[in-house]
Amino acid sequence: MERPTPKPVEVPVPPDRFLVSKTDTKGIITYANPVFCEIAGYSEEELIGKPHNIVRHPDMPRTIFKLLWDTIQKGEELFAYVKNMAKDGSYYWVFAHVTPTFDSSGKIIGYTSDRRPVLNRDVLTNIIEPLYRELKEAESRGGLEAGVRLLDEKLKQVSKSYEEFVFTITFKED
């Protein structure tokens, strides 16, 4: 399937809807709920069996996905802001919660991602989008390592782990 060309058109994610998907341990989609299909513009048949990065928007820094994979492969959950790309090239922002799925022996057998709309647009405009642009610029100059190093530096500046940072900006009181 050919990747769409990104378009500067945002698809709104309704505030009462959740996009849910499941993958195997390699990130191959094994389940997509109807909301995910609707927002992404793909049929369930088009998504099942495809890598989850089928919806990855090119504006997303690789650094965030490295953090995501490193975290969930350790058996931990991760929350992250993600800009995804729909089948027609439009985009949608979500606040993603990705968790590993375990079998009865404790072995990771896949991952589940539930994604909700970003209700506080100021977080995107003032924090996430500038941060992701900086990470992408660092990656373009020095590769993934430069992006990871920059994210580590930014987190050290605010004395927070990534998880603490995300929760601070997401649930801060005004």
Coordinates of C-alpha atoms in Angstrom, one line a residue:
M1 CA 0.0 0.0 0.0
E2 CA 1.4 3.3 -1.0
R3 CA 2.0 6.0 1.7
P4 CA -0.2 9.0 1.3
T5 CA 1.2 12.5 0.8
P6 CA 0.7 14.5 4.0
K7 CA -1.9 17.3 3.8
P8 CA -2.3 20.2 6.1
V9 CA -5.8 19.2 7.0
E10 CA -6.7 18.0 10.5
V11 CA -9.3 15.4 11.1
P12 CA -11.0 16.2 14.4
V13 CA -11.2 13.3 16.9
P14 CA -14.6 13.6 18.7
P15 CA -14.1 14.1 22.5
D16 CA -16.2 11.1 23.4
R17 CA -14.4 8.6 21.1
F18 CA -11.5 6.3 21.7
L19 CA -9.3 4.8 19.0
V20 CA -8.2 1.2 19.9
S21 CA -5.8 -1.1 18.3
K22 CA -3.8 -4.2 19.2
T23 CA -0.6 -5.4 17.6
D24 CA 1.7 -8.4 17.9
T25 CA 5.1 -7.9 19.4
K26 CA 6.4 -6.7 16.0
G27 CA 3.9 -3.9 15.8
I28 CA 1.7 -5.7 13.2
I29 CA -2.0 -4.7 13.7
T30 CA -4.2 -7.6 14.9
Y31 CA -7.3 -5.5 15.9
A32 CA -8.6 -2.1 15.0
N33 CA -11.9 -0.8 16.4
P34 CA -14.4 1.0 14.2
V35 CA -13.4 4.5 15.5
F36 CA -9.8 3.9 14.6
C37 CA -10.9 2.8 11.1
E38 CA -13.2 5.8 10.7
I39 CA -10.7 8.4 11.9
A40 CA -7.7 6.9 10.0
G41 CA -9.8 6.4 6.9
Y42 CA -8.9 2.7 6.5
S43 CA -11.1 -0.3 6.5
E44 CA -10.4 -3.0 9.1
E45 CA -9.2 -5.3 6.3
E46 CA -6.7 -2.6 5.1
L47 CA -5.3 -2.3 8.7
I48 CA -5.2 -5.9 9.9
G49 CA -1.8 -7.4 9.1
K50 CA -0.1 -4.1 8.4
P51 CA 2.6 -2.4 10.6
H52 CA 1.1 0.1 13.0
N53 CA 3.4 2.8 11.5
I54 CA 1.0 2.8 8.5
V55 CA -0.6 5.8 10.3
R56 CA 2.7 7.4 11.4
H57 CA 2.9 11.0 10.3
P58 CA 6.3 12.2 9.0
D59 CA 6.2 15.1 11.5
M60 CA 6.7 12.6 14.4
P61 CA 10.2 12.4 15.7
R62 CA 11.7 8.9 15.7
T63 CA 12.9 9.7 19.2
I64 CA 9.3 9.3 20.6
F65 CA 8.8 6.0 19.0
K66 CA 12.2 4.7 20.3
L67 CA 11.1 5.8 23.7
L68 CA 7.7 4.0 23.2
W69 CA 9.2 0.8 22.0
D70 CA 12.0 0.7 24.7
T71 CA 9.3 1.3 27.4
I72 CA 6.7 -1.2 26.3
Q73 CA 9.2 -3.9 25.5
K74 CA 10.3 -3.7 29.1
G75 CA 6.7 -4.5 30.1
E76 CA 5.8 -1.0 31.1
E77 CA 3.1 1.4 29.8
L78 CA 3.6 4.7 28.0
F79 CA 1.5 7.8 27.5
A80 CA 2.5 10.0 24.6
Y81 CA 1.1 12.7 22.2
V82 CA 1.1 11.3 18.7
K83 CA 0.4 12.9 15.3
N84 CA -1.0 10.3 13.0
M85 CA -1.7 10.4 9.3
A86 CA -5.0 9.2 7.8
K87 CA -5.2 7.3 4.5
D88 CA -6.0 10.5 2.6
G89 CA -2.9 12.3 4.0
S90 CA -4.8 14.4 6.6
Y91 CA -3.7 14.2 10.2
Y92 CA -5.1 13.7 13.7
W93 CA -3.6 14.2 17.1
V94 CA -4.2 11.8 19.9
F95 CA -3.1 11.2 23.5
A96 CA -2.0 7.6 23.3
H97 CA -1.7 5.0 26.1
V98 CA 0.2 2.0 25.0
T99 CA 0.4 -1.1 27.2
P100 CA 1.9 -4.6 26.8
T101 CA -0.3 -7.6 26.8
F102 CA 0.9 -10.7 28.6
D103 CA 0.2 -14.4 28.4
S104 CA -0.4 -16.5 31.5
S105 CA 3.3 -17.0 32.0
G106 CA 4.0 -13.2 32.0
K107 CA 5.5 -13.2 28.5
I108 CA 4.6 -10.2 26.3
I109 CA 2.4 -11.3 23.4
G110 CA 1.4 -8.0 22.0
Y111 CA 0.5 -4.4 22.7
T112 CA -2.7 -2.5 23.1
S113 CA -3.1 1.2 22.3
D114 CA -6.0 3.3 23.3
R115 CA -6.0 6.8 22.0
R116 CA -8.2 9.7 22.9
P117 CA -8.5 13.2 21.5
V118 CA -6.2 16.0 22.7
L119 CA -8.6 18.3 24.6
N120 CA -6.1 20.9 25.6
R121 CA -4.9 22.4 22.3
D122 CA -2.5 24.7 24.1
V123 CA -0.4 21.7 25.1
L124 CA 0.0 20.8 21.5
T125 CA 0.6 24.4 20.3
N126 CA 2.9 25.6 23.1
I127 CA 4.7 22.5 24.2
I128 CA 4.4 19.3 22.1
E129 CA 4.7 20.7 18.5
P130 CA 7.7 22.9 19.3
L131 CA 9.4 20.0 21.2
Y132 CA 8.7 17.6 18.3
R133 CA 10.1 20.1 15.8
E134 CA 13.3 20.4 17.8
L135 CA 13.6 16.7 18.0
K136 CA 13.1 16.3 14.3
E137 CA 15.7 19.0 13.6
A138 CA 18.2 17.2 16.0
E139 CA 17.5 13.9 14.2
S140 CA 18.1 15.5 10.8
R141 CA 21.5 16.9 11.9
G142 CA 22.7 14.0 14.1
G143 CA 20.4 11.0 13.7
L144 CA 18.3 9.3 16.2
E145 CA 21.0 9.5 18.9
A146 CA 20.9 13.3 18.6
G147 CA 17.1 13.3 19.2
V148 CA 17.4 11.0 22.2
R149 CA 20.2 13.2 23.6
L150 CA 18.1 16.3 23.2
L151 CA 15.0 14.8 24.8
D152 CA 17.2 13.6 27.7
E153 CA 18.6 17.1 28.1
K154 CA 15.2 18.7 28.1
L155 CA 13.9 16.3 30.7
K156 CA 17.0 17.0 32.9
Q157 CA 16.3 20.7 32.6
V158 CA 12.8 20.2 34.2
S159 CA 14.0 17.4 36.5
K160 CA 11.4 15.0 35.3
S161 CA 11.1 11.6 33.7
Y162 CA 9.2 11.5 30.4
E163 CA 6.2 10.1 32.1
E164 CA 6.3 12.9 34.8
F165 CA 6.7 15.5 32.0
V166 CA 3.7 14.2 30.0
F167 CA 1.5 14.1 33.1
T168 CA 2.6 17.5 34.2
I169 CA 1.6 19.2 30.9
T170 CA -1.5 17.1 30.5
F171 CA -3.1 17.4 33.9
K172 CA -1.7 20.8 35.1
E173 CA -4.0 23.1 36.9
D174 CA -4.5 26.5 35.4

